Short mmCIF file of C-alpha atoms and ligand atoms in Angstrom, two decimals:
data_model
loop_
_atom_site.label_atom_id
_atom_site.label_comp_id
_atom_site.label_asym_id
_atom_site.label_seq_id
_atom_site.Cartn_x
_atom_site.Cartn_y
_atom_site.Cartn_z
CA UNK A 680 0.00 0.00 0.00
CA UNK A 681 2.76 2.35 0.73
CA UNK A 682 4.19 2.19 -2.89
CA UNK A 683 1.27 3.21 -4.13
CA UNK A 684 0.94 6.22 -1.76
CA UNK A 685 4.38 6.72 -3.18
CA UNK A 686 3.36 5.97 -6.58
CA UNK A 687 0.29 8.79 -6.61
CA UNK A 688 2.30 11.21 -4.65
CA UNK A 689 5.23 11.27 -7.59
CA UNK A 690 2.25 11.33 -10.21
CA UNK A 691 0.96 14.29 -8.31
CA UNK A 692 4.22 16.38 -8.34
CA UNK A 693 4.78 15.63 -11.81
CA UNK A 694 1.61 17.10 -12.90
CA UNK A 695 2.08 19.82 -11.02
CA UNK A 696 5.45 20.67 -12.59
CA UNK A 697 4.12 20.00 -15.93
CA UNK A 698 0.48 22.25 -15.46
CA UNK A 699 3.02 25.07 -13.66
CA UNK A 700 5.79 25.13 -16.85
CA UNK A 701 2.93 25.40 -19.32
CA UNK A 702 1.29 28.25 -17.62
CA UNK A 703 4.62 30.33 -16.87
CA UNK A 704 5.46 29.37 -20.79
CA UNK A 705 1.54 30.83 -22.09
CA UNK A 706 2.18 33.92 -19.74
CA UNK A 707 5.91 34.61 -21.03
CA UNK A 708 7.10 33.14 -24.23
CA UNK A 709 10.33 33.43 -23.74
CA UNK A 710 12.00 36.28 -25.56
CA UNK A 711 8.89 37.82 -27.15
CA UNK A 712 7.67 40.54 -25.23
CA UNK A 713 6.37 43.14 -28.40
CA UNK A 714 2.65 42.43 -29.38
CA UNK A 715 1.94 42.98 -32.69
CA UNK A 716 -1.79 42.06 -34.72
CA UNK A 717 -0.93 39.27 -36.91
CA UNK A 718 -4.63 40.14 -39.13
CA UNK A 719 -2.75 43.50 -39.73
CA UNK A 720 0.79 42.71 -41.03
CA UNK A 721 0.26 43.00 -44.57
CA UNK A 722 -1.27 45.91 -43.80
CA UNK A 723 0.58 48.49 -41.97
CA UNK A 724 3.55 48.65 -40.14
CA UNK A 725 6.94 47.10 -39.29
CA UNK A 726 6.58 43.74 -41.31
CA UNK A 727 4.85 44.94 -44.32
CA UNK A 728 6.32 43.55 -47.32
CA UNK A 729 8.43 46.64 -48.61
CA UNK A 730 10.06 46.12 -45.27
CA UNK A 731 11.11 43.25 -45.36
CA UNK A 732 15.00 42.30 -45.27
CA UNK A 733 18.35 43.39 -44.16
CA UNK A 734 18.88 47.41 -43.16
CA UNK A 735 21.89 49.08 -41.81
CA UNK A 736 21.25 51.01 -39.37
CA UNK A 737 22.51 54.68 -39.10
CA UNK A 738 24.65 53.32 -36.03
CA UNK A 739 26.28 50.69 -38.34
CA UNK A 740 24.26 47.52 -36.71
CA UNK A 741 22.12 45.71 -38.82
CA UNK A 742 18.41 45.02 -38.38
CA UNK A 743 16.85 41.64 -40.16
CA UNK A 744 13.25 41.40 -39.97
CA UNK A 745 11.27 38.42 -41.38
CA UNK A 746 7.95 37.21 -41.93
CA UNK A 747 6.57 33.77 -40.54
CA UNK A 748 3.73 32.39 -42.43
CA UNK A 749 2.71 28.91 -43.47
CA UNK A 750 4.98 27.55 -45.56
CA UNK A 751 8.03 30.49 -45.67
CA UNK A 752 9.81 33.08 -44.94
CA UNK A 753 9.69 36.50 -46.15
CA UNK A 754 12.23 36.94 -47.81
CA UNK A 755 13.57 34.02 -48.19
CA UNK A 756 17.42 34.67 -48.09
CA UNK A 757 19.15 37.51 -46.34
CA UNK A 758 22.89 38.72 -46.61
CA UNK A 759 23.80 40.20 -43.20
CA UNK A 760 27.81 41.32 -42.29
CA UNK A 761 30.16 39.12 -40.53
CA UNK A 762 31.87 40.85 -36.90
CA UNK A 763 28.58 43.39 -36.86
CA UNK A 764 25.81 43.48 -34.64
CA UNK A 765 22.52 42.28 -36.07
CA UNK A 766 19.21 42.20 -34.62
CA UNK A 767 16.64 39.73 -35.81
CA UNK A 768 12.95 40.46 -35.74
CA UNK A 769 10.67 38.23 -36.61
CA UNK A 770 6.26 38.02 -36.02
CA UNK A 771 4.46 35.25 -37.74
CA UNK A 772 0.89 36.03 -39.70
CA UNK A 773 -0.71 32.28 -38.97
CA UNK A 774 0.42 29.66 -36.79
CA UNK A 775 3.85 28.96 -34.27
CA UNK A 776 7.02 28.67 -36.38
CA UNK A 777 10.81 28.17 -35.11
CA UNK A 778 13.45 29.95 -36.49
CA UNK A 779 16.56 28.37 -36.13
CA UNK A 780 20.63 29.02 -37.75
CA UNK A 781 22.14 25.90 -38.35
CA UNK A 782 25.69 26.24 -36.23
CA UNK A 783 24.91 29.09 -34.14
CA UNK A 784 23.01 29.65 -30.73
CA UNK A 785 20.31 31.47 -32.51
CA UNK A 786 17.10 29.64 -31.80
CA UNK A 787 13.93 30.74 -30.85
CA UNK A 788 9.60 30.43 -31.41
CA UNK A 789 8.28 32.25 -33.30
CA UNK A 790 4.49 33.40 -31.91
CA UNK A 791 1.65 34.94 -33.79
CA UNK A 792 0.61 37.87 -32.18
CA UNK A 793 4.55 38.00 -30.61
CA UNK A 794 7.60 39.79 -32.44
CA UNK A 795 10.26 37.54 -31.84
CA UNK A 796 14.05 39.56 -31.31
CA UNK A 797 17.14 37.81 -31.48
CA UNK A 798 20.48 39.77 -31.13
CA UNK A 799 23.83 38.37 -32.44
CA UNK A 800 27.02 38.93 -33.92
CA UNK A 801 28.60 36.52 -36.79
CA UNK A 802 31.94 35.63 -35.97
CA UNK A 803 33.00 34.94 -39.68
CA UNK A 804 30.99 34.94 -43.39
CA UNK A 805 29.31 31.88 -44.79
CA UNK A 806 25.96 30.67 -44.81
CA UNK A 807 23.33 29.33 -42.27
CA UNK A 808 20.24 27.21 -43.15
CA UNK A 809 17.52 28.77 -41.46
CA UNK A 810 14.67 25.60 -41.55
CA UNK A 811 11.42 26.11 -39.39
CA UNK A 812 11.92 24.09 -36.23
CA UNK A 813 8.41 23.85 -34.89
CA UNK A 814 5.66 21.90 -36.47
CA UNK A 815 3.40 24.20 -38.37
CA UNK A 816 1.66 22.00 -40.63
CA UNK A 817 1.72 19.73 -43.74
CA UNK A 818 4.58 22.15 -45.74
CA UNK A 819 6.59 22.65 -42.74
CA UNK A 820 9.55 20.14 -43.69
CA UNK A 821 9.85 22.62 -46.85
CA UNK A 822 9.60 25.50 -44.80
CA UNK A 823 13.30 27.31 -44.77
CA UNK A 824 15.17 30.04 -45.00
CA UNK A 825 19.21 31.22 -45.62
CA UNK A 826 21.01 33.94 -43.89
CA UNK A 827 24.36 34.62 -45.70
CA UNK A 828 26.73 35.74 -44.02
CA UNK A 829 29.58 38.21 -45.50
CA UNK A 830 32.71 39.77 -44.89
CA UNK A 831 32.42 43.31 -43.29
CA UNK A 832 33.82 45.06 -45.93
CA UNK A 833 31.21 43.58 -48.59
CA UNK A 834 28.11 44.19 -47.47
CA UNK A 835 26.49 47.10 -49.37
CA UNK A 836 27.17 50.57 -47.10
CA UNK A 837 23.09 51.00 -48.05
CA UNK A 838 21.05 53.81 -46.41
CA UNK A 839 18.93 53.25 -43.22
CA UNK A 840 15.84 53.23 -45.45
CA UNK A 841 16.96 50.61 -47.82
CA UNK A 842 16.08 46.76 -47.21
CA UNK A 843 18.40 43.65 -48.61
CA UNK A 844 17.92 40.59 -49.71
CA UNK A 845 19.63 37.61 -51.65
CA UNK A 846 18.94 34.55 -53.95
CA UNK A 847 18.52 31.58 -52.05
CA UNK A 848 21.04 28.90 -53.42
CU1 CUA B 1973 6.82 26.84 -39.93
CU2 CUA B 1973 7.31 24.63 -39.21
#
């Protein structure tokens, strides 16, 4: 009888753990803390199309910001300087996506209704797959991304108001 005190006790602390987590985690997903309307995105504001991409800012930093939707991300390649820091922003206009560089600590969800910011800095140039890392639906093994990474002195000296982007290859 005493094992199975034991037995519903541990079942009753692992609930609680796991009904605690997912409430802290629906309160605060972790690094998104900007609210943004995801029915609005095309619309107006900071992830409308035509602002989409790479921009340097007038400090010399570089801001990336991306669209989430089901099945890709706008744009789909992005050339960002190596030994810079860049800022990524990201919102998605459906569903929970995960955006993820292959061989760097960048990882994080993306939420609808969230912006998602990521700062880094690229040691040196070459190119990072970017897939979607949470399931998002039937396309989202085909749903990727590349951030290319290039030397300092070759990424275009472009004006705050300009936006970048690349061919995917
Ligand atoms: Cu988007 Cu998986």
């Amino acid at each position: 009888m005493r094992w199975l005190i034991g037995m519903l006790g541990l079942l009753a602390v692992m609930m609680t753990v796991v009904v605690a987590t997912s409430l802290a985690h629906a309160l605060h997903p972790p690094s998104n803390v900007e609210v943004i309307d995801p029915l609005r995105l095309h619309l107006e504001g900071e992830f409308v199309e035509s602002n989409l991409g790479a921009a340097r800012e007038s400090d010399g930093s570089v801001t990336v910001r991306l669209l989430a939707q089901q099945y890709s991300f706008v744009p789909r390649c992005v050339t960002v300087p190596a030994d810079t820091p860049v800022k990524f922003r990201l919102t998605s206009a459906d569903v929970l996506h995960g955006f993820l560089l292959v061989d760097t600590n960048v990882n994080t969800m993306v939420v609808p209704g969230f912006v998602a910011e990521v700062r880094t800095r690229f040691a040196r140039s070459g190119d990072h797959a970017m897939p979607c890392h949470e399931f998002c639906g039937l396309g989202h093994a085909g749903m990727w991304a590349q951030v290319v990474v290039v030397p300092k002195d070759q990424f275009p000296d472009s004006s705050p108001t300009q936006r970048l982007r690349c061919a995917a290859h």
